[in-house]
mmCIF file of C-alpha atoms in Angstrom:
data_model
loop_
_atom_site.group_PDB
_atom_site.id
_atom_site.type_symbol
_atom_site.label_atom_id
_atom_site.label_comp_id
_atom_site.label_asym_id
_atom_site.label_seq_id
_atom_site.Cartn_x
_atom_site.Cartn_y
_atom_site.Cartn_z
ATOM 1 C CA MET S 234 0.039 -0.061 0.124
ATOM 2 C CA LYS S 235 2.849 2.322 0.858
ATOM 3 C CA ARG S 236 4.630 1.868 -2.499
ATOM 4 C CA LYS S 237 1.311 2.554 -4.237
ATOM 5 C CA TRP S 238 0.692 5.777 -2.317
ATOM 6 C CA LEU S 239 4.297 6.880 -2.918
ATOM 7 C CA PHE S 240 4.072 6.359 -6.693
ATOM 8 C CA THR S 241 0.594 8.246 -6.832
ATOM 9 C CA LEU S 242 2.219 11.147 -4.918
ATOM 10 C CA LEU S 243 5.364 11.239 -7.186
ATOM 11 C CA THR S 244 3.220 11.285 -10.359
ATOM 12 C CA VAL S 245 1.158 14.272 -8.987
ATOM 13 C CA ALA S 246 4.177 16.168 -8.323
ATOM 14 C CA MET S 247 5.669 15.606 -11.832
ATOM 15 C CA VAL S 248 2.409 16.595 -13.381
ATOM 16 C CA SER S 249 2.247 19.844 -11.279
ATOM 17 C CA THR S 250 5.768 20.707 -12.164
ATOM 18 C CA ASN S 251 5.204 20.161 -16.026
ATOM 19 C CA MET S 252 2.108 22.465 -15.684
ATOM 20 C CA LEU S 253 4.093 25.164 -13.975
ATOM 21 C CA SER S 254 7.134 25.208 -16.235
ATOM 22 C CA GLY S 255 7.484 28.445 -18.227
ATOM 23 C CA TYR S 256 5.513 30.434 -15.806
ATOM 24 C CA THR S 257 6.695 32.827 -13.046
ATOM 25 C CA VAL S 258 5.365 31.972 -9.699
ATOM 26 C CA LYS S 259 3.845 34.868 -8.040
ATOM 27 C CA THR S 260 3.954 35.553 -4.295
ATOM 28 C CA VAL S 261 0.796 37.007 -2.801
ATOM 29 C CA SER S 262 0.933 39.216 0.093
ATOM 30 C CA ALA S 263 -1.570 39.147 2.895
ATOM 31 C CA ALA S 264 -3.148 42.536 1.858
ATOM 32 C CA GLU S 265 -3.452 41.185 -1.875
ATOM 33 C CA ALA S 266 -4.994 37.961 -0.698
ATOM 34 C CA GLU S 267 -7.543 40.018 1.272
ATOM 35 C CA ASN S 268 -8.293 42.274 -1.767
ATOM 36 C CA GLU S 269 -8.919 39.138 -3.954
ATOM 37 C CA ASN S 270 -11.119 37.687 -1.360
ATOM 38 C CA ALA S 271 -13.219 40.761 -1.098
ATOM 39 C CA ALA S 272 -13.435 40.850 -5.115
ATOM 40 C CA GLU S 273 -14.632 37.194 -5.203
ATOM 41 C CA THR S 274 -17.247 38.034 -2.409
ATOM 42 C CA ASP S 275 -18.497 41.190 -4.410
ATOM 43 C CA THR S 276 -18.851 39.025 -7.619
ATOM 44 C CA GLU S 277 -20.832 36.455 -5.653
ATOM 45 C CA GLU S 278 -23.010 39.132 -4.308
ATOM 46 C CA GLU S 279 -23.590 40.728 -7.711
ATOM 47 C CA ASN S 280 -24.484 37.289 -9.165
ATOM 48 C CA ALA S 281 -26.862 36.615 -6.530
ATOM 49 C CA ALA S 282 -28.493 39.934 -7.033
ATOM 50 C CA GLU S 283 -28.809 39.268 -10.783
ATOM 51 C CA SER S 284 -30.438 35.883 -9.872
ATOM 52 C CA GLU S 285 -32.793 37.555 -7.599
ATOM 53 C CA THR S 286 -33.659 40.319 -10.106
ATOM 54 C CA ASP S 287 -34.393 37.522 -12.907
ATOM 55 C CA THR S 288 -36.592 35.883 -10.317
ATOM 56 C CA VAL S 289 -38.536 38.985 -9.609
ATOM 57 C CA THR S 290 -38.774 39.696 -13.359
ATOM 58 C CA ALA S 291 -40.000 36.254 -14.228
ATOM 59 C CA THR S 292 -42.387 36.725 -11.317
ATOM 60 C CA GLU S 293 -43.753 39.987 -12.715
ATOM 61 C CA GLY S 294 -43.858 38.555 -16.121
ATOM 62 C CA LYS S 295 -46.077 35.701 -14.937
ATOM 63 C CA THR S 296 -48.277 38.110 -13.185
ATOM 64 C CA LEU S 297 -48.770 40.243 -16.215
ATOM 65 C CA CYS S 298 -49.304 37.298 -18.217
ATOM 66 C CA GLU S 299 -52.255 36.213 -15.978
ATOM 67 C CA GLU S 300 -53.742 39.577 -16.118
ATOM 68 C CA GLY S 301 -53.534 39.524 -19.895
ATOM 69 C CA ARG S 302 -55.567 36.210 -19.610
ATOM 70 C CA GLU S 303 -58.092 37.845 -17.640
ATOM 71 C CA TRP S 304 -58.661 40.649 -19.973
ATOM 72 C CA LEU S 305 -58.681 38.241 -22.958
ATOM 73 C CA TYR S 306 -61.251 35.842 -21.612
ATOM 74 C CA GLY S 307 -63.174 38.059 -19.237
ATOM 75 C CA LEU S 308 -62.048 36.182 -16.071
ATOM 76 C CA ASN S 309 -62.151 37.304 -12.397
ATOM 77 C CA GLU S 310 -65.071 39.840 -13.343
ATOM 78 C CA ARG S 311 -62.927 41.590 -15.951
ATOM 79 C CA GLU S 312 -64.681 42.789 -19.009
ATOM 80 C CA CYS S 313 -63.139 41.301 -22.094
ATOM 81 C CA ASP S 314 -60.580 44.068 -23.573
ATOM 82 C CA LEU S 315 -58.401 42.927 -26.314
ATOM 83 C CA GLU S 316 -56.143 46.042 -26.086
ATOM 84 C CA LYS S 317 -55.449 45.747 -22.495
ATOM 85 C CA ALA S 318 -54.882 42.003 -22.921
ATOM 86 C CA TYR S 319 -52.429 42.602 -25.692
ATOM 87 C CA ALA S 320 -50.506 45.233 -23.657
ATOM 88 C CA ARG S 321 -50.230 42.937 -20.685
ATOM 89 C CA PHE S 322 -48.797 40.096 -22.851
ATOM 90 C CA GLN S 323 -46.381 42.416 -24.494
ATOM 91 C CA GLU S 324 -44.939 43.610 -21.081
ATOM 92 C CA ALA S 325 -44.776 40.110 -19.925
ATOM 93 C CA ALA S 326 -42.782 38.968 -23.101
ATOM 94 C CA GLU S 327 -40.385 42.009 -22.542
ATOM 95 C CA ASP S 328 -39.800 40.886 -19.039
ATOM 96 C CA GLY S 329 -38.789 37.576 -20.355
ATOM 97 C CA TYR S 330 -41.750 35.444 -19.422
ATOM 98 C CA GLN S 331 -41.723 33.029 -22.508
ATOM 99 C CA ASP S 332 -45.427 31.870 -22.376
ATOM 100 C CA ALA S 333 -46.515 35.412 -23.124
ATOM 101 C CA TRP S 334 -45.294 34.819 -26.671
ATOM 102 C CA PHE S 335 -48.017 32.106 -27.215
ATOM 103 C CA TYR S 336 -50.682 34.586 -25.986
ATOM 104 C CA LEU S 337 -49.338 37.286 -28.438
ATOM 105 C CA GLY S 338 -49.515 34.769 -31.276
ATOM 106 C CA LEU S 339 -52.927 33.592 -30.313
ATOM 107 C CA MET S 340 -54.301 37.228 -30.499
ATOM 108 C CA THR S 341 -52.576 37.803 -33.685
ATOM 109 C CA ASP S 342 -53.856 34.573 -35.029
ATOM 110 C CA GLY S 343 -57.293 33.744 -33.505
ATOM 111 C CA TYR S 344 -58.496 37.232 -32.579
ATOM 112 C CA ALA S 345 -57.123 39.242 -35.314
ATOM 113 C CA TYR S 346 -55.559 41.646 -32.892
ATOM 114 C CA PRO S 347 -54.196 44.239 -33.945
ATOM 115 C CA ILE S 348 -54.738 42.632 -37.172
ATOM 116 C CA ARG S 349 -54.610 38.927 -38.460
ATOM 117 C CA ASP S 350 -51.213 38.206 -39.480
ATOM 118 C CA MET S 351 -50.274 34.360 -39.766
ATOM 119 C CA GLU S 352 -46.556 34.879 -40.600
ATOM 120 C CA LYS S 353 -46.233 37.125 -37.405
ATOM 121 C CA ALA S 354 -48.326 34.593 -35.289
ATOM 122 C CA MET S 355 -45.741 32.003 -36.355
ATOM 123 C CA GLU S 356 -42.928 33.972 -35.221
ATOM 124 C CA TYR S 357 -44.594 34.374 -31.872
ATOM 125 C CA TYR S 358 -45.450 30.771 -31.452
ATOM 126 C CA LYS S 359 -41.863 29.905 -32.139
ATOM 127 C CA LEU S 360 -40.683 32.348 -29.469
ATOM 128 C CA ALA S 361 -42.915 30.515 -27.051
ATOM 129 C CA GLY S 362 -40.451 27.504 -27.081
ATOM 130 C CA GLU S 363 -41.932 24.262 -25.964
ATOM 131 C CA ASN S 364 -45.248 25.875 -24.834
ATOM 132 C CA PRO S 365 -47.733 23.069 -25.938
ATOM 133 C CA TYR S 366 -50.514 25.358 -26.941
ATOM 134 C CA ALA S 367 -48.122 27.173 -29.164
ATOM 135 C CA GLN S 368 -47.077 23.933 -30.707
ATOM 136 C CA ILE S 369 -50.843 23.130 -31.337
ATOM 137 C CA ASN S 370 -51.454 26.430 -33.151
ATOM 138 C CA MET S 371 -48.220 26.022 -35.163
ATOM 139 C CA GLY S 372 -49.350 22.614 -36.059
ATOM 140 C CA CYS S 373 -52.764 24.444 -37.210
ATOM 141 C CA LEU S 374 -50.991 26.860 -39.405
ATOM 142 C CA TYR S 375 -49.063 23.967 -41.122
ATOM 143 C CA LEU S 376 -52.236 22.078 -41.414
ATOM 144 C CA PHE S 377 -53.994 24.674 -43.293
ATOM 145 C CA GLY S 378 -51.013 26.552 -45.047
ATOM 146 C CA GLN S 379 -51.466 29.757 -43.265
ATOM 147 C CA GLY S 380 -48.455 31.833 -42.924
ATOM 148 C CA VAL S 381 -46.218 28.838 -43.823
ATOM 149 C CA GLU S 382 -46.242 26.115 -46.791
ATOM 150 C CA ALA S 383 -49.015 23.435 -45.944
ATOM 151 C CA ASP S 384 -47.519 20.255 -44.354
ATOM 152 C CA SER S 385 -50.167 18.107 -43.011
ATOM 153 C CA GLU S 386 -47.641 15.333 -41.984
ATOM 154 C CA LYS S 387 -45.667 17.925 -39.923
ATOM 155 C CA ALA S 388 -48.820 19.094 -38.424
ATOM 156 C CA LEU S 389 -49.979 15.640 -37.180
ATOM 157 C CA ASP S 390 -46.669 14.996 -35.932
ATOM 158 C CA MET S 391 -46.685 18.204 -33.915
ATOM 159 C CA PHE S 392 -50.289 17.342 -32.475
ATOM 160 C CA GLN S 393 -48.965 13.903 -31.587
ATOM 161 C CA GLN S 394 -46.077 15.152 -29.665
ATOM 162 C CA VAL S 395 -48.386 17.426 -27.513
ATOM 163 C CA VAL S 396 -50.614 14.536 -26.634
ATOM 164 C CA ASP S 397 -47.584 12.161 -25.957
ATOM 165 C CA SER S 398 -46.293 14.844 -23.564
ATOM 166 C CA GLY S 399 -49.433 14.551 -21.480
ATOM 167 C CA CYS S 400 -51.342 17.449 -22.711
ATOM 168 C CA GLU S 401 -54.729 16.127 -24.149
ATOM 169 C CA THR S 402 -55.495 19.445 -25.739
ATOM 170 C CA GLY S 403 -53.486 18.338 -28.609
ATOM 171 C CA ASN S 404 -56.332 16.063 -29.742
ATOM 172 C CA ILE S 405 -58.000 19.208 -31.116
ATOM 173 C CA GLY S 406 -55.619 19.123 -34.037
ATOM 174 C CA PHE S 407 -56.679 15.655 -35.075
ATOM 175 C CA GLY S 408 -60.330 17.073 -34.910
ATOM 176 C CA TRP S 409 -59.237 19.947 -37.182
ATOM 177 C CA TYR S 410 -57.692 17.351 -39.596
ATOM 178 C CA TRP S 411 -60.505 15.111 -39.805
ATOM 179 C CA ASN S 412 -63.138 17.990 -39.879
ATOM 180 C CA GLY S 413 -61.427 19.229 -43.020
ATOM 181 C CA ARG S 414 -61.687 15.918 -44.676
ATOM 182 C CA GLU S 415 -65.368 15.858 -43.919
ATOM 183 C CA GLU S 416 -64.902 12.826 -41.567
ATOM 184 C CA TYR S 417 -67.305 14.400 -39.054
ATOM 185 C CA ASP S 418 -67.685 11.496 -36.512
ATOM 186 C CA LYS S 419 -63.938 10.992 -36.095
ATOM 187 C CA ALA S 420 -63.593 14.991 -35.663
ATOM 188 C CA TRP S 421 -66.399 14.814 -32.971
ATOM 189 C CA ASP S 422 -64.523 12.157 -30.920
ATOM 190 C CA PHE S 423 -61.382 14.199 -30.868
ATOM 191 C CA TYR S 424 -63.259 17.399 -30.083
ATOM 192 C CA GLU S 425 -64.960 15.650 -27.069
ATOM 193 C CA LYS S 426 -61.641 15.009 -25.651
ATOM 194 C CA VAL S 427 -60.882 18.618 -25.549
ATOM 195 C CA VAL S 428 -64.162 19.883 -24.204
ATOM 196 C CA ASP S 429 -64.074 17.351 -21.315
ATOM 197 C CA GLU S 430 -60.638 18.812 -20.186
ATOM 198 C CA GLU S 431 -60.015 21.631 -17.960
ATOM 199 C CA GLN S 432 -57.782 23.670 -19.984
ATOM 200 C CA GLU S 433 -56.893 26.883 -21.826
ATOM 201 C CA PRO S 434 -60.357 28.385 -22.583
ATOM 202 C CA PHE S 435 -59.476 29.175 -26.447
ATOM 203 C CA PHE S 436 -59.127 25.496 -27.211
ATOM 204 C CA LYS S 437 -61.971 24.294 -25.270
ATOM 205 C CA ASN S 438 -64.000 27.057 -26.715
ATOM 206 C CA ASN S 439 -62.926 26.360 -30.158
ATOM 207 C CA ALA S 440 -63.735 22.582 -29.746
ATOM 208 C CA LYS S 441 -67.206 23.291 -28.600
ATOM 209 C CA GLU S 442 -67.855 25.827 -31.352
ATOM 210 C CA LEU S 443 -66.914 23.510 -33.937
ATOM 211 C CA MET S 444 -69.134 20.626 -32.537
ATOM 212 C CA THR S 445 -72.072 23.330 -32.372
ATOM 213 C CA SER S 446 -71.411 24.065 -35.977
ATOM 214 C CA MET S 447 -71.789 20.410 -37.045
ATOM 215 C CA ILE S 448 -75.216 20.539 -35.204
ATOM 216 C CA PHE S 449 -76.138 23.652 -37.019
ATOM 217 C CA TYR S 450 -75.096 22.810 -40.397
ATOM 218 C CA GLY S 451 -76.041 19.051 -40.014
ATOM 219 C CA GLN S 452 -72.400 17.835 -40.535
ATOM 220 C CA GLY S 453 -72.572 14.102 -39.135
ATOM 221 C CA ARG S 454 -75.307 15.310 -36.878
ATOM 222 C CA GLU S 455 -78.968 15.928 -37.049
ATOM 223 C CA VAL S 456 -79.815 19.811 -37.491
ATOM 224 C CA ASP S 457 -80.978 21.019 -34.281
ATOM 225 C CA ASP S 458 -81.174 24.996 -34.709
ATOM 226 C CA LYS S 459 -82.406 25.685 -31.091
ATOM 227 C CA LEU S 460 -79.773 23.463 -29.620
ATOM 228 C CA ALA S 461 -77.076 25.194 -31.609
ATOM 229 C CA LEU S 462 -78.409 28.589 -30.576
ATOM 230 C CA ALA S 463 -78.168 27.616 -26.958
ATOM 231 C CA GLN S 464 -74.653 26.303 -27.143
ATOM 232 C CA TYR S 465 -73.500 29.443 -29.201
ATOM 233 C CA GLU S 466 -75.151 31.730 -26.431
ATOM 234 C CA GLU S 467 -73.074 29.630 -23.872
ATOM 235 C CA LEU S 468 -69.949 30.427 -25.892
ATOM 236 C CA MET S 469 -70.833 34.062 -25.991
ATOM 237 C CA GLU S 470 -70.736 34.231 -22.196
ATOM 238 C CA THR S 471 -67.119 33.078 -22.431
ATOM 239 C CA ASN S 472 -66.373 35.893 -24.810
ATOM 240 C CA ASP S 473 -65.813 33.550 -27.897
ATOM 241 C CA PRO S 474 -65.782 35.989 -31.002
ATOM 242 C CA TYR S 475 -67.068 33.485 -33.466
ATOM 243 C CA ALA S 476 -70.182 32.793 -31.389
ATOM 244 C CA TYR S 477 -71.442 36.279 -31.627
ATOM 245 C CA GLY S 478 -71.388 36.196 -35.567
ATOM 246 C CA MET S 479 -73.157 32.767 -35.361
ATOM 247 C CA VAL S 480 -76.013 33.930 -32.822
ATOM 248 C CA GLY S 481 -76.343 37.279 -34.885
ATOM 249 C CA LEU S 482 -76.970 35.212 -38.100
ATOM 250 C CA ILE S 483 -79.498 32.892 -36.333
ATOM 251 C CA TYR S 484 -81.607 35.875 -35.287
ATOM 252 C CA ARG S 485 -81.184 37.618 -38.670
ATOM 253 C CA MET S 486 -82.191 34.566 -40.482
ATOM 254 C CA GLY S 487 -84.765 33.197 -38.237
ATOM 255 C CA TYR S 488 -83.268 29.637 -37.827
ATOM 256 C CA GLY S 489 -85.313 28.074 -35.255
ATOM 257 C CA VAL S 490 -86.518 31.384 -33.770
ATOM 258 C CA ASP S 491 -88.462 34.376 -34.960
ATOM 259 C CA VAL S 492 -86.554 36.758 -37.115
ATOM 260 C CA ASP S 493 -85.129 39.730 -35.080
ATOM 261 C CA LYS S 494 -82.938 42.096 -36.956
ATOM 262 C CA ASP S 495 -82.410 44.517 -34.162
ATOM 263 C CA LYS S 496 -81.012 41.682 -31.988
ATOM 264 C CA ALA S 497 -79.006 40.538 -34.915
ATOM 265 C CA LEU S 498 -77.508 43.963 -35.491
ATOM 266 C CA GLU S 499 -76.765 44.351 -31.699
ATOM 267 C CA THR S 500 -74.984 40.975 -31.495
ATOM 268 C CA PHE S 501 -72.790 41.701 -34.634
ATOM 269 C CA GLU S 502 -71.797 44.837 -32.970
ATOM 270 C CA GLU S 503 -70.711 42.951 -30.087
ATOM 271 C CA GLY S 504 -68.744 40.505 -32.246
ATOM 272 C CA ARG S 505 -67.236 43.390 -33.958
ATOM 273 C CA ARG S 506 -65.749 44.654 -30.575
ATOM 274 C CA LEU S 507 -64.053 41.244 -30.250
ATOM 275 C CA HIS S 508 -62.708 41.609 -33.795
ATOM 276 C CA ASP S 509 -64.948 38.814 -35.132
ATOM 277 C CA VAL S 510 -64.551 39.647 -38.985
ATOM 278 C CA ASP S 511 -67.701 37.466 -39.879
ATOM 279 C CA SER S 512 -69.786 39.755 -37.548
ATOM 280 C CA ILE S 513 -68.200 42.875 -39.123
ATOM 281 C CA LYS S 514 -68.930 41.444 -42.633
ATOM 282 C CA TYR S 515 -72.381 40.599 -41.567
ATOM 283 C CA LEU S 516 -72.892 44.286 -40.754
ATOM 284 C CA GLY S 517 -71.615 45.232 -44.028
ATOM 285 C CA GLU S 518 -74.149 43.112 -45.747
ATOM 286 C CA MET S 519 -77.089 44.277 -43.700
ATOM 287 C CA TYR S 520 -76.272 48.087 -44.675
ATOM 288 C CA TRP S 521 -75.414 47.014 -48.290
ATOM 289 C CA TYR S 522 -78.935 45.487 -48.911
ATOM 290 C CA GLY S 523 -80.873 47.561 -46.166
ATOM 291 C CA ASP S 524 -81.624 44.489 -44.288
ATOM 292 C CA GLY S 525 -83.323 45.591 -41.151
ATOM 293 C CA VAL S 526 -81.553 48.960 -41.439
ATOM 294 C CA GLU S 527 -81.631 51.860 -43.701
ATOM 295 C CA GLN S 528 -79.540 51.119 -46.785
ATOM 296 C CA ASP S 529 -76.128 52.862 -46.542
ATOM 297 C CA ILE S 530 -73.664 51.737 -49.177
ATOM 298 C CA ASP S 531 -70.796 53.992 -47.844
ATOM 299 C CA LYS S 532 -71.315 52.624 -44.252
ATOM 300 C CA ALA S 533 -71.322 49.040 -45.684
ATOM 301 C CA ILE S 534 -68.105 49.677 -47.439
ATOM 302 C CA ALA S 535 -66.606 50.970 -44.217
ATOM 303 C CA TYR S 536 -67.524 47.602 -42.659
ATOM 304 C CA TYR S 537 -65.898 45.573 -45.352
ATOM 305 C CA GLU S 538 -62.813 47.727 -45.289
ATOM 306 C CA GLU S 539 -62.538 47.205 -41.578
ATOM 307 C CA ALA S 540 -62.743 43.407 -41.892
ATOM 308 C CA GLY S 541 -60.205 43.495 -44.677
ATOM 309 C CA ARG S 542 -57.772 45.660 -42.472
ATOM 310 C CA LEU S 543 -58.066 42.991 -39.892
ATOM 311 C CA GLY S 544 -56.836 40.493 -42.323
ATOM 312 C CA ASP S 545 -59.753 39.098 -44.147
ATOM 313 C CA PRO S 546 -59.226 39.612 -47.946
ATOM 314 C CA GLU S 547 -62.807 38.103 -48.639
ATOM 315 C CA ALA S 548 -64.304 41.169 -47.440
ATOM 316 C CA TYR S 549 -62.786 43.179 -50.259
ATOM 317 C CA ARG S 550 -63.800 40.464 -52.575
ATOM 318 C CA ILE S 551 -67.518 40.670 -51.665
ATOM 319 C CA VAL S 552 -67.479 44.350 -52.377
ATOM 320 C CA GLY S 553 -65.889 43.617 -55.856
ATOM 321 C CA ASP S 554 -68.738 41.057 -56.470
ATOM 322 C CA ASN S 555 -71.231 43.469 -55.514
ATOM 323 C CA TYR S 556 -70.015 46.118 -57.796
ATOM 324 C CA ALA S 557 -69.468 43.492 -60.598
ATOM 325 C CA SER S 558 -73.048 42.441 -60.444
ATOM 326 C CA GLY S 559 -74.810 45.539 -59.382
ATOM 327 C CA ALA S 560 -76.051 43.891 -56.189
ATOM 328 C CA GLY S 561 -78.418 45.797 -53.729
ATOM 329 C CA GLY S 562 -79.400 48.165 -56.446
ATOM 330 C CA VAL S 563 -75.972 49.903 -57.088
ATOM 331 C CA GLU S 564 -74.918 50.728 -60.496
ATOM 332 C CA ALA S 565 -72.677 47.875 -62.007
ATOM 333 C CA ASP S 566 -69.199 49.096 -62.308
ATOM 334 C CA SER S 567 -66.503 46.648 -63.501
ATOM 335 C CA GLU S 568 -63.635 49.144 -62.894
ATOM 336 C CA LYS S 569 -64.573 49.615 -59.263
ATOM 337 C CA ALA S 570 -65.060 45.925 -59.003
ATOM 338 C CA LYS S 571 -61.517 45.353 -60.512
ATOM 339 C CA GLU S 572 -60.158 47.670 -57.770
ATOM 340 C CA TRP S 573 -61.816 45.898 -54.901
ATOM 341 C CA TYR S 574 -60.628 42.466 -56.345
ATOM 342 C CA GLU S 575 -57.111 43.830 -56.467
ATOM 343 C CA LYS S 576 -57.187 44.848 -52.926
ATOM 344 C CA ALA S 577 -58.359 41.254 -52.380
ATOM 345 C CA GLY S 578 -55.284 39.930 -54.132
ATOM 346 C CA ASP S 579 -57.487 38.273 -56.785
ATOM 347 C CA THR S 580 -56.618 39.149 -60.546
ATOM 348 C CA THR S 581 -59.063 36.861 -62.018
ATOM 349 C CA PHE S 582 -62.030 39.347 -61.808
ATOM 350 C CA GLU S 583 -64.573 36.559 -61.935
ATOM 351 C CA ASN S 584 -68.139 37.519 -61.096
ATOM 352 C CA GLU S 585 -69.415 35.450 -58.068
ATOM 353 C CA ALA S 586 -71.825 37.852 -56.512
ATOM 354 C CA VAL S 587 -72.868 37.332 -52.862
ATOM 355 C CA GLU S 588 -76.514 38.303 -52.344
ATOM 356 C CA GLY S 589 -77.100 36.905 -48.704
ATOM 357 C CA GLU S 590 -76.073 34.118 -46.423
ATOM 358 C CA ASP S 591 -76.930 30.606 -47.433
ATOM 359 C CA LYS S 592 -76.859 28.284 -44.357
ATOM 360 C CA SER S 593 -75.601 25.413 -46.431
#
């Protein structure tokens, strides 16, 4: 044992000597050593202070993000306010709270706030890192080719990864996939998994509104206007933008209820406050045709332009169609129609006039 210990000691000494060769050994006085110790202590204190600051910042970011959610969804007795919600999420993101980027993407994508911009939404979702909800919505953009080149295989893989991570919300992506292929029973089964979960309100509401639309349009389910209305009205209570457009449509057209143009108008205006572009286009349609209101083409165009600015080019296309066909009594004008088609990014200038909503 002694021989082994002595060999080890000599080896260490030789290595130490080789490491020091070529260097000047510096002697350190007691005063210098004390100064170095003090400097090390200062550095440790600075690192601790920075760590504490990061913790405080992260906590503040989380608090801001929670406030943003309350303004977005109308939680804890707050009234839904998109402007305030967006501002809180921006502050939270600037403070380094990564989940806030998901909500900025969600507002840009799902709420058209400040405008609908799918490429920008994708950027925000990427900044959210491994946030499962951001991954779901990125998958959605790949599924439908919005802001990126369509890639359904990539989308499905993203949905599956979210589900495999333990987040059942990812099942909504499979619902979207089968819904788009008119496999409504399969879509319904996946939506049910999301509706039954306690999770992010946006996804729960989206699953419920898609299931309700199946009931309303008779997609894999028997048409039941009264049930659809009841469920859309429940969604309105959660500040779901799409629900306002659908409830307004039901009262405007009298699906399962007495026609009530005033209630339709009022509901569309509420949807407009939440940036529901369908509600805004329905307002434009009502004023274009004088449906329940005094006809006002200028006001109608203003609504369509508003929907277009929010990122819905179809609104511009509708105005083009109306001028192309002379809808609503306006003088047919191919040049004006062409201008509006160009705004919509359409250079074919086909005449596909829209003269009212067809439920089917």
